[in-house]
PDB file of C-alpha atoms in Angstrom:
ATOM      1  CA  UNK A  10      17.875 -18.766  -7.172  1.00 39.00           C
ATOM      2  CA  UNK A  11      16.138 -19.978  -3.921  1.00 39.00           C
ATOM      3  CA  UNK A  12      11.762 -19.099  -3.959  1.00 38.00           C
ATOM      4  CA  UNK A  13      12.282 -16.831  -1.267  1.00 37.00           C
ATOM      5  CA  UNK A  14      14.740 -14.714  -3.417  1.00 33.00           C
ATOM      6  CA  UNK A  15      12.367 -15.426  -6.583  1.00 32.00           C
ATOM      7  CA  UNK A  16       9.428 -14.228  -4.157  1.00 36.00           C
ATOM      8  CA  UNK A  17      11.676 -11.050  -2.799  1.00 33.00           C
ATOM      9  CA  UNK A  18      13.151  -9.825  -6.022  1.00 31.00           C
ATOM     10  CA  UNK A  19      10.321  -7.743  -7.546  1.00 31.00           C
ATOM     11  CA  UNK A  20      11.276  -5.656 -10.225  1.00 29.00           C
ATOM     12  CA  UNK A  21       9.140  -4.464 -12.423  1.00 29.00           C
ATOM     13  CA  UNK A  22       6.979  -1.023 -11.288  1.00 31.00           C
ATOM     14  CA  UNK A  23       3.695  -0.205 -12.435  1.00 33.00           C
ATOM     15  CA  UNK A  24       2.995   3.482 -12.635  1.00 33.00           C
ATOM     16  CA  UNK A  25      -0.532   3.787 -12.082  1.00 34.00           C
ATOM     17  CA  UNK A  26      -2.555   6.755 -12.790  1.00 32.00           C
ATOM     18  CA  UNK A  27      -3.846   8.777  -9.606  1.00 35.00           C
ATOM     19  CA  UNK A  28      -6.852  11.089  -9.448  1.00 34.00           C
ATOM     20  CA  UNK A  29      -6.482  13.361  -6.471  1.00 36.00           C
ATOM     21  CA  UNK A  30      -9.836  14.788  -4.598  1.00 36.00           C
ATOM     22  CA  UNK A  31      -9.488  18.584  -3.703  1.00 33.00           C
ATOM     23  CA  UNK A  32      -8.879  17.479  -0.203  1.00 40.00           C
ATOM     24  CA  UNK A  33      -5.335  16.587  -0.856  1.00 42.00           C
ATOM     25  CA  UNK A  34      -4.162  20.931  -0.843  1.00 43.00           C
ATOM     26  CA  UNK A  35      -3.200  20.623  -4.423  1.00 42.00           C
ATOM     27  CA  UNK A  36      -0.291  18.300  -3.648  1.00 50.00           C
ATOM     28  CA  UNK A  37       0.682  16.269  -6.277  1.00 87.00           C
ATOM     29  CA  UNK A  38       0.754  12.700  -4.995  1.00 91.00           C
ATOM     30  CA  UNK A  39       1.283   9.801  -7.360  1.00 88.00           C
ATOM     31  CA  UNK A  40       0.761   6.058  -6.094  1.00 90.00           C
ATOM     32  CA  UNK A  41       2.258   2.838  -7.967  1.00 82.00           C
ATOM     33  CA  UNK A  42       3.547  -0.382  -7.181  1.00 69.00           C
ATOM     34  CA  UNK A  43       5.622  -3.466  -8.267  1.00 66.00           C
ATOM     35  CA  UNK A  44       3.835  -6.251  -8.386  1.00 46.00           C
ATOM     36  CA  UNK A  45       6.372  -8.840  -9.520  1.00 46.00           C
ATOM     37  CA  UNK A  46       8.999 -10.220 -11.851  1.00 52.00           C
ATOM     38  CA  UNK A  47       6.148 -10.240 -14.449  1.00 56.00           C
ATOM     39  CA  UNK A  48       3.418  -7.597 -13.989  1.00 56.00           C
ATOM     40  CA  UNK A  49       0.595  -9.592 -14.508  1.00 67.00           C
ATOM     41  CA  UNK A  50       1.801 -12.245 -11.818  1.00 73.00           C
ATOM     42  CA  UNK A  51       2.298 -12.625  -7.739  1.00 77.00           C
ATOM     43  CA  UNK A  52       3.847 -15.403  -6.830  1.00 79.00           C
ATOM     44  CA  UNK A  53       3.171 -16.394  -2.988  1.00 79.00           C
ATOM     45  CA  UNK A  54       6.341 -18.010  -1.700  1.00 79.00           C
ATOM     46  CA  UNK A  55       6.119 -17.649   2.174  1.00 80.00           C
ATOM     47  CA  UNK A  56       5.638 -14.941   4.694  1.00 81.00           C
ATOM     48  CA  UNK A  57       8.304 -12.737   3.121  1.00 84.00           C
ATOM     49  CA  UNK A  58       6.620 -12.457  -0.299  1.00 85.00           C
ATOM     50  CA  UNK A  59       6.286  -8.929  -0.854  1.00 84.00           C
ATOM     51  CA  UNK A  60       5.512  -5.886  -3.328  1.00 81.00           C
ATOM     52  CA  UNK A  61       6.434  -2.495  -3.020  1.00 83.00           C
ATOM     53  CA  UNK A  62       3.979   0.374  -3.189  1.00 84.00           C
ATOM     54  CA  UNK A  63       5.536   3.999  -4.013  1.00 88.00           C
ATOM     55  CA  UNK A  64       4.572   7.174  -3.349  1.00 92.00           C
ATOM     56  CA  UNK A  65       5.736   9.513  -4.840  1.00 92.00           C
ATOM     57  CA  UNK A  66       5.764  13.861  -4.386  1.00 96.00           C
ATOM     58  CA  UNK A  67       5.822  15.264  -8.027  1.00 93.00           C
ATOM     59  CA  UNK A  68       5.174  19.074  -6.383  1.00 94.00           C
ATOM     60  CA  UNK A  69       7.247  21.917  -5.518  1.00 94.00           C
ATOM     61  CA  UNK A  70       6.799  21.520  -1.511  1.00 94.00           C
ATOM     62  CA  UNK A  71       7.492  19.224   0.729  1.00 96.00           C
ATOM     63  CA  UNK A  72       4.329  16.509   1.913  1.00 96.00           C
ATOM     64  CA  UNK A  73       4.104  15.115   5.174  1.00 97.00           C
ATOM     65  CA  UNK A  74       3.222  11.755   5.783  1.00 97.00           C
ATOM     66  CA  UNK A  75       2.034   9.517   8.910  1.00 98.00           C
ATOM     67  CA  UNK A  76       4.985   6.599   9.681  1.00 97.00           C
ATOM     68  CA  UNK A  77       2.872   3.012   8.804  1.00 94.00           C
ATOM     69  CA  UNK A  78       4.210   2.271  12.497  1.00 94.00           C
ATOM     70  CA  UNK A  79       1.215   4.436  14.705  1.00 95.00           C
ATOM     71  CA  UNK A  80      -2.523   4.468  14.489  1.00 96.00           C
ATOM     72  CA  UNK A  81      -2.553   7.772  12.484  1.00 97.00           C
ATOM     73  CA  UNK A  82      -0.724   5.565   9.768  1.00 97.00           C
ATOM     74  CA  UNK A  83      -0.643   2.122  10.214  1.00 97.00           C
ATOM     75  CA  UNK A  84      -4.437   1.144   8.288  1.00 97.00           C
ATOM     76  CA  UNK A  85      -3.649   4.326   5.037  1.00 97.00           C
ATOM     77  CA  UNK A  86      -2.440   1.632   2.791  1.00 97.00           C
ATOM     78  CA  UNK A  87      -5.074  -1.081   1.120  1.00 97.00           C
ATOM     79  CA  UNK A  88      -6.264  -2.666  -1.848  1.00 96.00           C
ATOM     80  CA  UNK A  89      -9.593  -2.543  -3.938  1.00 96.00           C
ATOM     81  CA  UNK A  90      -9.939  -6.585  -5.273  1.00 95.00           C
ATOM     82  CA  UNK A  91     -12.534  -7.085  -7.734  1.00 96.00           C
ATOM     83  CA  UNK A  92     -12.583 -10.870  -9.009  1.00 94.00           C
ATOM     84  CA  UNK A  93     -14.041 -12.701 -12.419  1.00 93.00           C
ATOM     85  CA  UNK A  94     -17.912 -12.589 -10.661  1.00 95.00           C
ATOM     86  CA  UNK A  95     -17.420  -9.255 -10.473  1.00 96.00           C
ATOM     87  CA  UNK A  96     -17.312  -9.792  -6.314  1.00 96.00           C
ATOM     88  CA  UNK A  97     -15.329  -6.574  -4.650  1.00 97.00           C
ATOM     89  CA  UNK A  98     -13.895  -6.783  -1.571  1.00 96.00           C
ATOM     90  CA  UNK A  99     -10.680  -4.101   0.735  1.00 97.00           C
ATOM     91  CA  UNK A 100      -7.728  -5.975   1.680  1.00 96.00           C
ATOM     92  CA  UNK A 101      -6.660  -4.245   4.785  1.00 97.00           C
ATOM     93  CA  UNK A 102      -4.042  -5.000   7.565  1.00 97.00           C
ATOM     94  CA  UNK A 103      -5.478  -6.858  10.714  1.00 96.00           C
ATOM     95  CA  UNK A 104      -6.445  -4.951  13.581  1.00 94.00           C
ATOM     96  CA  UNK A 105      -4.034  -4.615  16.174  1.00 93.00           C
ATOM     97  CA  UNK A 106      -3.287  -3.246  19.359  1.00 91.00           C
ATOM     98  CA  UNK A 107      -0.534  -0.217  20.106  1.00 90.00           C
ATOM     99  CA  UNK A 108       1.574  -0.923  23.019  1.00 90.00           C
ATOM    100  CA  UNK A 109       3.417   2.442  22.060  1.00 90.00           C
ATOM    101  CA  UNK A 110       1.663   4.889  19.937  1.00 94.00           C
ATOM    102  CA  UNK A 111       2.220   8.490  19.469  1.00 96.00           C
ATOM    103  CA  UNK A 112       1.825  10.782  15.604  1.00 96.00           C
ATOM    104  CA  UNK A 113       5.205  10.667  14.145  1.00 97.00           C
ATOM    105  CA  UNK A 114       5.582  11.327  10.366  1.00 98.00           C
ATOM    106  CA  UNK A 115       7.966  11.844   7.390  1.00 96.00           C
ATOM    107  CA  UNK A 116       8.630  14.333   5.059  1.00 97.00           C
ATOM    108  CA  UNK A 117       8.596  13.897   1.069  1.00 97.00           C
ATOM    109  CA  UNK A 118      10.955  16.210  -0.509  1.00 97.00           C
ATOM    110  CA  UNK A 119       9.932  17.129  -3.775  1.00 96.00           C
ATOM    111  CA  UNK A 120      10.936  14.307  -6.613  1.00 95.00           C
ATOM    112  CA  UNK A 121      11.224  11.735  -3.983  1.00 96.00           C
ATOM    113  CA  UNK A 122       9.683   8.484  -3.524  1.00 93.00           C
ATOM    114  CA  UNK A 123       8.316   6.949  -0.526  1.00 94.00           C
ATOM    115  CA  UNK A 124       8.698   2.642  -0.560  1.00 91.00           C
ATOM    116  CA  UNK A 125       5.945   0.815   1.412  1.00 90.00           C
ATOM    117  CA  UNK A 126       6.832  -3.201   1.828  1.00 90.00           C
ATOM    118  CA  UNK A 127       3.888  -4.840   1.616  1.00 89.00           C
ATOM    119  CA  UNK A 128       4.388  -8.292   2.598  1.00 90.00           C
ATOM    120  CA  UNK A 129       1.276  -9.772   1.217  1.00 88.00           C
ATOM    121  CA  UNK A 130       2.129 -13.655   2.626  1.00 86.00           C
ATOM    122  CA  UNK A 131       2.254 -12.579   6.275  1.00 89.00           C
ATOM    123  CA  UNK A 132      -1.389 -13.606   7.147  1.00 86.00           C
ATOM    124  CA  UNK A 133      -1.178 -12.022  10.332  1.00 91.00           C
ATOM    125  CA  UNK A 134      -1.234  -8.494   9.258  1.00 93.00           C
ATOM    126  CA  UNK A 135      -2.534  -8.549   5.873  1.00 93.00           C
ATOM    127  CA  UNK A 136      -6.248  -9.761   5.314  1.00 93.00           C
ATOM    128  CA  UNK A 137      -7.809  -9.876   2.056  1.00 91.00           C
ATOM    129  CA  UNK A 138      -5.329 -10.883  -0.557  1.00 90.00           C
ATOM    130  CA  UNK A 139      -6.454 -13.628  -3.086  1.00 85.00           C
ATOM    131  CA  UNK A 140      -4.048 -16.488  -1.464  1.00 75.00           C
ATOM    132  CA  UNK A 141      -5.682 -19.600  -1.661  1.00 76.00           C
ATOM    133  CA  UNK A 142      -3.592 -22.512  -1.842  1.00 76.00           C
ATOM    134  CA  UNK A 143      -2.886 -24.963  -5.013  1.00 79.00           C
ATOM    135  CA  UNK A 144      -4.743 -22.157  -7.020  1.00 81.00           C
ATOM    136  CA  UNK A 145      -4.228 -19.134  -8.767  1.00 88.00           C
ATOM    137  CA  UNK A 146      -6.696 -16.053  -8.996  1.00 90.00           C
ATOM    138  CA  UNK A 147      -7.007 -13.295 -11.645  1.00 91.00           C
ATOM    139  CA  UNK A 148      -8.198  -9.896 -10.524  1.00 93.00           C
ATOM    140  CA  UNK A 149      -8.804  -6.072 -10.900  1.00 92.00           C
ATOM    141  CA  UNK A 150      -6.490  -4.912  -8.263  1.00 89.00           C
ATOM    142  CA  UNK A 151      -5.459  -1.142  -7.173  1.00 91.00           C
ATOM    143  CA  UNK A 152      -3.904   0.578  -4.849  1.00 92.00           C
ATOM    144  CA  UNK A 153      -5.765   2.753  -2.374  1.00 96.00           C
ATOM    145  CA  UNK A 154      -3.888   5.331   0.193  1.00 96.00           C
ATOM    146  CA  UNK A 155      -6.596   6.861   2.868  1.00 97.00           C
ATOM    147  CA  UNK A 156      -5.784   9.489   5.090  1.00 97.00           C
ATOM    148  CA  UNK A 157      -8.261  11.472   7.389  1.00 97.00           C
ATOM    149  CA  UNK A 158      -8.182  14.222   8.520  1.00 97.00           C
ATOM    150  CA  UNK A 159      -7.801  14.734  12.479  1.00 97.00           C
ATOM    151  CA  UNK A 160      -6.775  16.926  15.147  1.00 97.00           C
ATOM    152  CA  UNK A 161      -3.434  15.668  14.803  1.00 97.00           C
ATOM    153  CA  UNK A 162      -3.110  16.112  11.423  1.00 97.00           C
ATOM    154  CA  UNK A 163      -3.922  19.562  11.302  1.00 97.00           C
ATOM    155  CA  UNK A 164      -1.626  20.087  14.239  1.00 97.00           C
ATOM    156  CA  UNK A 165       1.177  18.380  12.611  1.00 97.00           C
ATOM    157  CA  UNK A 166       0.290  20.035   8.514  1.00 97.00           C
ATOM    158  CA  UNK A 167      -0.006  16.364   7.668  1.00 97.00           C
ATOM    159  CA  UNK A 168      -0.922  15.235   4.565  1.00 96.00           C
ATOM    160  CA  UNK A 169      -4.802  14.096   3.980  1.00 95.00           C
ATOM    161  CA  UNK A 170      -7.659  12.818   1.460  1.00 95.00           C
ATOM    162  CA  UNK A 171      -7.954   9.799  -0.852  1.00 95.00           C
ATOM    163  CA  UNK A 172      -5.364   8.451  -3.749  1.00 94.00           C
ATOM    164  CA  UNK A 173      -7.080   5.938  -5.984  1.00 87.00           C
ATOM    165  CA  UNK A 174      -5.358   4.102  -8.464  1.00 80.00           C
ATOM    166  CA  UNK A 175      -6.283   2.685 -12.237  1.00 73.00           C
ATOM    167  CA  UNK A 176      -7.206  -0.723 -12.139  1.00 80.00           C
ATOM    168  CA  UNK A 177      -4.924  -3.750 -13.573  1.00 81.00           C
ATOM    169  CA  UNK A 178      -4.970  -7.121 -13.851  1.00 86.00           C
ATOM    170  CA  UNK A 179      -3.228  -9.308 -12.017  1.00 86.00           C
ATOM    171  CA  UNK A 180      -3.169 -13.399 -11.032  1.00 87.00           C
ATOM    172  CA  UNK A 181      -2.219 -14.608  -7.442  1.00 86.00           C
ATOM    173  CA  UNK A 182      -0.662 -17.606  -7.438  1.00 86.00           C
ATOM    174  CA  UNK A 183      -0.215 -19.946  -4.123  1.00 81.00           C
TER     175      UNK A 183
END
């Protein structure tokens, strides 16, 4: 197997835990991720390396979500990073500028998943992630979905408040 099918064939999914904020309508959101072949490690193997993040609607109604491709969605999706020194830091996605940008969303039928590709090696959207080359990094790392409210969200009956993920441990390597 080539590294860039080694870096795109993650397999194994954490299920973390998700405590949802009173915010959220009583919908029953539950965030997890794979991480990689082995849990514990990320392997940075070009651009392309990637992890999925899930989302998944364990109610009895259907949850509308912003589309990652528009401001209203584009910047829900980060990560809380919290290294050996005890240092914390986001990693977010870059700012950027909308040539075209409108609220679109998706629906998530009860039981179904959402998959978000995060491709944590493309440096120009992603900021943040422990990639430093020659090395490898151990942290506390969880996922974090953020949605405000807004006009448009009301509008539209989208989806908003904060999901917050357990914290596990996992090493970057570059």
């Amino acid at each position: 197997m080539t590294r860039s099918v080694l870096g795109s064939a993650l397999l194994v999914t954490l299920v973390l835990c998700v405590s949802v904020t009173a915010s959220e309508s009583r919908a029953d959101l539950q965030l997890s991720f794979s991480a990689a072949r082995d849990p514990r490690r990320v392997s940075y193997d070009g651009p392309r390396s990637h992890f999925h993040v899930l989302l998944e609607n364990r109610g009895n109604h259907e949850i509308r979500i912003w589309e990652d491709w528009n401001y209203w969605g584009y910047f829900n999706l980060s990560f809380e990073v919290i290294d050996s020194s005890g240092k914390t830091w986001v990693v977010r996605k870059r700012d950027t500028s909308f040539t075209r940008n409108w609220p679109t969303y998706f629906a998530i039928r009860p039981g179904q998943i959402h998959v978000f590709d995060v491709y944590f090696g493309d440096e120009r959207t992603w900021e943040g992630f422990p990639l430093h080359r020659g090395t490898e990094q151990t942290v506390q790392f969880r996922a974090l979905y953020d949605v405000p409210e807004s006009a448009e969200s009301k509008t539209n009956a989208v989806w908003t408040g904060h999901l917050k993920s357990e914290s596990i441990q996992v090493t970057f390597v570059k």
